């Protein structure tokens, strides 16, 4: 089950830094559009800037859906998965 965190504390920031990849999800505002979920990495391309802000370098792969959706409505979801150790 996913969880939403209100802030990124030091414990969570350390956990984020240990992950090997992350995913970004976006969707257009139109109801007939397609949802886009993309694996991203390396983790060095994701940085925690403060307790409420992260930034990542969007390297274009097969298309430009992520940036098109962000320009359309500004919504984005960043998901991290732990492949080692206990779930978070």
Short mmCIF file of N, CA, C and O in Angstrom, two decimals:
data_model
loop_
_atom_site.label_atom_id
_atom_site.label_comp_id
_atom_site.label_asym_id
_atom_site.label_seq_id
_atom_site.Cartn_x
_atom_site.Cartn_y
_atom_site.Cartn_z
N UNK A 1 0.84 -1.17 0.00
CA UNK A 1 0.00 0.00 0.00
C UNK A 1 0.89 1.24 0.00
O UNK A 1 1.81 1.35 0.80
N UNK A 2 0.60 2.17 -0.89
CA UNK A 2 1.35 3.41 -0.94
C UNK A 2 1.06 4.30 0.24
O UNK A 2 0.07 4.13 0.95
N UNK A 3 1.94 5.25 0.47
CA UNK A 3 1.77 6.18 1.57
C UNK A 3 2.19 7.56 1.11
O UNK A 3 3.16 7.70 0.36
N UNK A 4 1.48 8.57 1.57
CA UNK A 4 1.83 9.95 1.27
C UNK A 4 2.48 10.55 2.50
O UNK A 4 1.94 10.46 3.60
N UNK A 5 3.65 11.13 2.31
CA UNK A 5 4.37 11.77 3.41
C UNK A 5 4.19 13.28 3.30
O UNK A 5 4.31 13.86 2.23
N UNK A 6 3.90 13.92 4.42
CA UNK A 6 3.72 15.37 4.44
C UNK A 6 5.04 16.12 4.26
O UNK A 6 5.08 17.18 3.65
N UNK A 7 6.11 15.56 4.82
CA UNK A 7 7.44 16.16 4.69
C UNK A 7 8.48 15.06 4.51
O UNK A 7 8.23 13.90 4.82
N UNK A 8 9.63 15.45 4.02
CA UNK A 8 10.76 14.53 3.88
C UNK A 8 11.71 14.82 5.03
O UNK A 8 12.47 15.79 5.00
N UNK A 9 11.64 13.98 6.07
CA UNK A 9 12.54 14.16 7.22
C UNK A 9 13.89 13.52 6.92
O UNK A 9 14.10 12.93 5.86
N UNK A 10 14.83 13.62 7.85
CA UNK A 10 16.17 13.09 7.63
C UNK A 10 16.17 11.58 7.42
O UNK A 10 16.92 11.06 6.59
N UNK A 11 15.32 10.86 8.16
CA UNK A 11 15.23 9.41 8.03
C UNK A 11 14.76 9.02 6.62
O UNK A 11 15.33 8.15 5.97
N UNK A 12 13.72 9.69 6.14
CA UNK A 12 13.20 9.41 4.81
C UNK A 12 14.19 9.84 3.73
O UNK A 12 14.38 9.14 2.73
N UNK A 13 14.86 10.95 3.94
CA UNK A 13 15.86 11.42 2.97
C UNK A 13 16.99 10.41 2.83
O UNK A 13 17.45 10.12 1.72
N UNK A 14 17.45 9.84 3.94
CA UNK A 14 18.49 8.81 3.90
C UNK A 14 18.00 7.59 3.14
O UNK A 14 18.72 7.02 2.33
N UNK A 15 16.74 7.19 3.38
CA UNK A 15 16.16 6.04 2.67
C UNK A 15 16.09 6.33 1.17
O UNK A 15 16.44 5.49 0.35
N UNK A 16 15.65 7.51 0.79
CA UNK A 16 15.56 7.89 -0.63
C UNK A 16 16.93 7.79 -1.28
O UNK A 16 17.07 7.26 -2.39
N UNK A 17 17.96 8.29 -0.62
CA UNK A 17 19.32 8.27 -1.17
C UNK A 17 19.84 6.86 -1.42
O UNK A 17 20.73 6.66 -2.24
N UNK A 18 19.29 5.86 -0.74
CA UNK A 18 19.75 4.48 -0.88
C UNK A 18 19.06 3.72 -2.01
O UNK A 18 19.46 2.61 -2.33
N UNK A 19 18.02 4.28 -2.60
CA UNK A 19 17.27 3.56 -3.63
C UNK A 19 18.00 3.59 -4.97
O UNK A 19 18.78 4.50 -5.25
N UNK A 20 17.73 2.59 -5.80
CA UNK A 20 18.44 2.47 -7.07
C UNK A 20 17.68 3.08 -8.24
O UNK A 20 18.27 3.32 -9.29
N UNK A 21 16.39 3.30 -8.09
CA UNK A 21 15.60 3.91 -9.16
C UNK A 21 14.32 4.49 -8.59
O UNK A 21 13.98 4.25 -7.44
N UNK A 22 13.62 5.25 -9.41
CA UNK A 22 12.33 5.81 -9.03
C UNK A 22 11.44 5.84 -10.26
O UNK A 22 11.88 5.59 -11.38
N UNK A 23 10.16 6.10 -10.04
CA UNK A 23 9.20 6.16 -11.13
C UNK A 23 8.51 7.51 -11.09
O UNK A 23 8.30 8.08 -10.03
N UNK A 24 8.14 8.01 -12.26
CA UNK A 24 7.40 9.25 -12.38
C UNK A 24 6.10 8.95 -13.11
O UNK A 24 6.11 8.28 -14.15
N UNK A 25 4.99 9.42 -12.56
CA UNK A 25 3.69 9.23 -13.19
C UNK A 25 3.03 10.56 -13.50
O UNK A 25 3.04 11.46 -12.66
N UNK A 26 2.50 10.68 -14.70
CA UNK A 26 1.79 11.88 -15.12
C UNK A 26 0.60 11.46 -15.98
O UNK A 26 0.52 10.33 -16.45
N UNK A 27 -0.32 12.39 -16.18
CA UNK A 27 -1.47 12.15 -17.05
C UNK A 27 -1.96 13.49 -17.57
O UNK A 27 -1.83 14.52 -16.90
N UNK A 28 -2.53 13.49 -18.76
CA UNK A 28 -3.07 14.74 -19.29
C UNK A 28 -4.38 15.11 -18.59
O UNK A 28 -5.01 14.26 -17.95
N UNK A 29 -4.80 16.35 -18.74
CA UNK A 29 -6.07 16.78 -18.15
C UNK A 29 -7.26 16.18 -18.88
O UNK A 29 -8.28 15.90 -18.28
N UNK A 30 -7.11 15.93 -20.17
CA UNK A 30 -8.21 15.36 -20.96
C UNK A 30 -8.53 13.94 -20.50
O UNK A 30 -7.63 13.16 -20.18
N UNK A 31 -9.79 13.59 -20.46
CA UNK A 31 -10.19 12.26 -19.99
C UNK A 31 -9.91 11.16 -21.01
O UNK A 31 -9.92 9.99 -20.66
N UNK A 32 -9.63 11.51 -22.25
CA UNK A 32 -9.34 10.49 -23.25
C UNK A 32 -7.84 10.29 -23.47
O UNK A 32 -7.42 9.59 -24.37
N UNK A 33 -7.01 10.91 -22.63
CA UNK A 33 -5.56 10.78 -22.75
C UNK A 33 -5.03 9.54 -22.07
O UNK A 33 -5.77 8.81 -21.41
N UNK A 34 -3.74 9.32 -22.19
CA UNK A 34 -3.09 8.14 -21.61
C UNK A 34 -2.24 8.52 -20.41
O UNK A 34 -1.54 9.52 -20.43
N UNK A 35 -2.29 7.68 -19.40
CA UNK A 35 -1.43 7.83 -18.22
C UNK A 35 -0.03 7.36 -18.61
O UNK A 35 0.13 6.39 -19.34
N UNK A 36 0.97 8.05 -18.11
CA UNK A 36 2.35 7.69 -18.40
C UNK A 36 3.09 7.45 -17.08
O UNK A 36 3.14 8.33 -16.23
N UNK A 37 3.64 6.26 -16.90
CA UNK A 37 4.48 5.95 -15.75
C UNK A 37 5.81 5.48 -16.30
O UNK A 37 5.87 4.53 -17.09
N UNK A 38 6.88 6.15 -15.91
CA UNK A 38 8.20 5.86 -16.46
C UNK A 38 9.21 5.57 -15.36
O UNK A 38 9.29 6.32 -14.39
N UNK A 39 10.02 4.52 -15.53
CA UNK A 39 11.13 4.32 -14.60
C UNK A 39 12.19 5.38 -14.88
O UNK A 39 12.40 5.78 -16.03
N UNK A 40 12.82 5.84 -13.83
CA UNK A 40 13.84 6.89 -13.96
C UNK A 40 15.10 6.48 -13.20
O UNK A 40 15.05 5.72 -12.25
N UNK A 41 16.18 7.04 -13.57
CA UNK A 41 17.44 6.79 -12.90
C UNK A 41 18.56 7.34 -13.76
O UNK A 41 18.31 7.82 -14.85
N UNK A 42 19.76 7.31 -13.30
CA UNK A 42 20.17 6.78 -12.00
C UNK A 42 19.68 7.69 -10.87
O UNK A 42 19.24 8.80 -11.12
N UNK A 43 19.77 7.18 -9.66
CA UNK A 43 19.27 7.93 -8.50
C UNK A 43 19.96 9.27 -8.35
O UNK A 43 19.41 10.19 -7.77
N UNK A 44 21.16 9.39 -8.86
CA UNK A 44 21.84 10.68 -8.79
C UNK A 44 21.10 11.78 -9.52
O UNK A 44 21.36 12.96 -9.32
N UNK A 45 20.14 11.41 -10.36
CA UNK A 45 19.36 12.41 -11.09
C UNK A 45 18.17 12.93 -10.27
O UNK A 45 17.49 13.84 -10.69
N UNK A 46 17.94 12.35 -9.09
CA UNK A 46 16.89 12.80 -8.16
C UNK A 46 17.56 13.40 -6.94
O UNK A 46 18.40 12.77 -6.31
N UNK A 47 17.18 14.62 -6.60
CA UNK A 47 17.74 15.30 -5.43
C UNK A 47 16.65 15.81 -4.52
O UNK A 47 15.67 16.39 -4.99
N UNK A 48 16.82 15.59 -3.23
CA UNK A 48 15.94 16.18 -2.24
C UNK A 48 16.49 17.58 -1.95
O UNK A 48 17.62 17.73 -1.49
N UNK A 49 15.70 18.60 -2.25
CA UNK A 49 16.16 19.97 -2.07
C UNK A 49 15.83 20.51 -0.68
O UNK A 49 16.61 21.26 -0.10
N UNK A 50 14.66 20.16 -0.17
CA UNK A 50 14.28 20.51 1.19
C UNK A 50 13.18 19.56 1.64
O UNK A 50 12.88 18.60 0.94
N UNK A 51 12.55 19.82 2.76
CA UNK A 51 11.59 18.87 3.32
C UNK A 51 10.31 18.72 2.49
O UNK A 51 9.52 17.82 2.72
N UNK A 52 10.10 19.57 1.50
CA UNK A 52 8.90 19.50 0.67
C UNK A 52 9.19 19.55 -0.83
O UNK A 52 8.26 19.64 -1.64
N UNK A 53 10.46 19.52 -1.21
CA UNK A 53 10.80 19.70 -2.62
C UNK A 53 11.84 18.69 -3.08
O UNK A 53 12.87 18.52 -2.43
N UNK A 54 11.54 18.03 -4.20
CA UNK A 54 12.53 17.19 -4.88
C UNK A 54 12.63 17.68 -6.31
O UNK A 54 11.72 18.31 -6.85
N UNK A 55 13.75 17.39 -6.94
CA UNK A 55 13.96 17.73 -8.34
C UNK A 55 14.64 16.56 -9.00
O UNK A 55 15.39 15.81 -8.36
N UNK A 56 14.36 16.36 -10.27
CA UNK A 56 15.06 15.32 -11.00
C UNK A 56 15.34 15.79 -12.42
O UNK A 56 14.64 16.65 -12.96
N UNK A 57 16.38 15.24 -13.00
CA UNK A 57 16.77 15.53 -14.36
C UNK A 57 15.98 14.60 -15.27
O UNK A 57 16.13 13.37 -15.19
N UNK A 58 15.10 15.16 -16.09
CA UNK A 58 14.26 14.35 -16.98
C UNK A 58 15.02 14.11 -18.27
O UNK A 58 15.14 15.00 -19.11
N UNK A 59 15.53 12.89 -18.44
CA UNK A 59 16.25 12.51 -19.64
C UNK A 59 15.24 11.88 -20.59
O UNK A 59 14.61 10.88 -20.27
N UNK A 60 15.08 12.48 -21.74
CA UNK A 60 14.08 12.01 -22.70
C UNK A 60 14.47 10.65 -23.25
O UNK A 60 15.61 10.42 -23.66
N UNK A 61 13.50 9.74 -23.24
CA UNK A 61 13.72 8.41 -23.78
C UNK A 61 12.91 8.23 -25.05
O UNK A 61 13.21 8.80 -26.08
N UNK A 62 11.82 7.46 -24.96
CA UNK A 62 11.03 7.13 -26.13
C UNK A 62 10.04 8.22 -26.53
O UNK A 62 9.44 8.14 -27.59
N UNK A 63 9.84 9.20 -25.70
CA UNK A 63 8.88 10.24 -26.03
C UNK A 63 8.97 11.40 -25.07
O UNK A 63 9.89 11.48 -24.27
N UNK A 64 8.02 12.29 -25.16
CA UNK A 64 8.03 13.48 -24.32
C UNK A 64 6.73 13.61 -23.54
O UNK A 64 6.27 14.72 -23.27
N UNK A 65 6.12 12.48 -23.16
CA UNK A 65 4.84 12.52 -22.47
C UNK A 65 4.93 13.22 -21.13
O UNK A 65 4.05 14.00 -20.77
N UNK A 66 5.98 12.95 -20.36
CA UNK A 66 6.09 13.54 -19.03
C UNK A 66 6.06 15.05 -19.08
O UNK A 66 5.24 15.69 -18.41
N UNK A 67 6.89 15.66 -19.89
CA UNK A 67 6.93 17.13 -19.95
C UNK A 67 5.66 17.69 -20.57
O UNK A 67 5.17 18.74 -20.16
N UNK A 68 5.08 16.98 -21.53
CA UNK A 68 3.82 17.44 -22.13
C UNK A 68 2.71 17.47 -21.08
O UNK A 68 1.93 18.44 -21.02
N UNK A 69 2.64 16.44 -20.25
CA UNK A 69 1.61 16.40 -19.21
C UNK A 69 1.84 17.48 -18.16
O UNK A 69 0.89 18.11 -17.68
N UNK A 70 3.08 17.70 -17.78
CA UNK A 70 3.38 18.73 -16.78
C UNK A 70 3.02 20.10 -17.31
O UNK A 70 2.47 20.94 -16.60
N UNK A 71 3.32 20.35 -18.58
CA UNK A 71 2.94 21.63 -19.18
C UNK A 71 1.42 21.78 -19.25
O UNK A 71 0.89 22.88 -19.13
N UNK A 72 0.73 20.66 -19.45
CA UNK A 72 -0.72 20.65 -19.54
C UNK A 72 -1.39 20.99 -18.21
O UNK A 72 -2.32 21.79 -18.15
N UNK A 73 -0.92 20.36 -17.10
CA UNK A 73 -1.65 20.54 -15.84
C UNK A 73 -0.77 20.62 -14.59
O UNK A 73 -1.29 20.79 -13.50
N UNK A 74 0.53 20.44 -14.71
CA UNK A 74 1.43 20.59 -13.57
C UNK A 74 1.42 19.45 -12.56
O UNK A 74 2.06 19.55 -11.52
N UNK A 75 0.69 18.36 -12.84
CA UNK A 75 0.59 17.26 -11.88
C UNK A 75 1.64 16.20 -12.17
O UNK A 75 1.86 15.81 -13.31
N UNK A 76 2.25 15.71 -11.08
CA UNK A 76 3.26 14.66 -11.22
C UNK A 76 3.32 13.86 -9.91
O UNK A 76 3.10 14.42 -8.83
N UNK A 77 3.58 12.59 -10.03
CA UNK A 77 3.75 11.71 -8.87
C UNK A 77 5.13 11.08 -8.98
O UNK A 77 5.51 10.59 -10.04
N UNK A 78 5.87 11.10 -7.89
CA UNK A 78 7.17 10.42 -7.83
C UNK A 78 7.00 9.24 -6.88
O UNK A 78 6.54 9.40 -5.75
N UNK A 79 7.34 8.04 -7.36
CA UNK A 79 7.22 6.84 -6.55
C UNK A 79 8.58 6.19 -6.42
O UNK A 79 9.30 6.03 -7.40
N UNK A 80 8.93 5.84 -5.19
CA UNK A 80 10.18 5.13 -4.93
C UNK A 80 9.84 3.73 -4.43
O UNK A 80 8.85 3.55 -3.72
N UNK A 81 10.64 2.76 -4.81
CA UNK A 81 10.43 1.37 -4.41
C UNK A 81 11.71 0.85 -3.77
O UNK A 81 12.80 1.10 -4.27
N UNK A 82 11.54 0.14 -2.69
CA UNK A 82 12.68 -0.48 -2.04
C UNK A 82 12.82 -1.90 -2.56
O UNK A 82 11.91 -2.71 -2.45
N UNK A 83 13.96 -2.21 -3.18
CA UNK A 83 14.20 -3.54 -3.70
C UNK A 83 15.02 -4.38 -2.71
O UNK A 83 15.25 -5.55 -2.94
N UNK A 84 15.48 -3.76 -1.64
CA UNK A 84 16.23 -4.43 -0.59
C UNK A 84 15.74 -3.96 0.76
O UNK A 84 15.28 -2.83 0.91
N UNK A 85 15.84 -4.80 1.75
CA UNK A 85 15.45 -4.43 3.11
C UNK A 85 13.95 -4.38 3.27
O UNK A 85 13.20 -4.78 2.38
N UNK A 86 13.50 -3.87 4.40
CA UNK A 86 12.06 -3.85 4.69
C UNK A 86 11.35 -2.82 3.82
O UNK A 86 11.95 -1.85 3.39
N UNK A 87 10.05 -3.04 3.56
CA UNK A 87 9.29 -2.06 2.79
C UNK A 87 9.16 -0.75 3.57
O UNK A 87 9.29 -0.74 4.79
N UNK A 88 8.86 0.30 2.87
CA UNK A 88 8.75 1.63 3.48
C UNK A 88 7.46 2.24 3.04
O UNK A 88 7.20 2.42 1.91
#
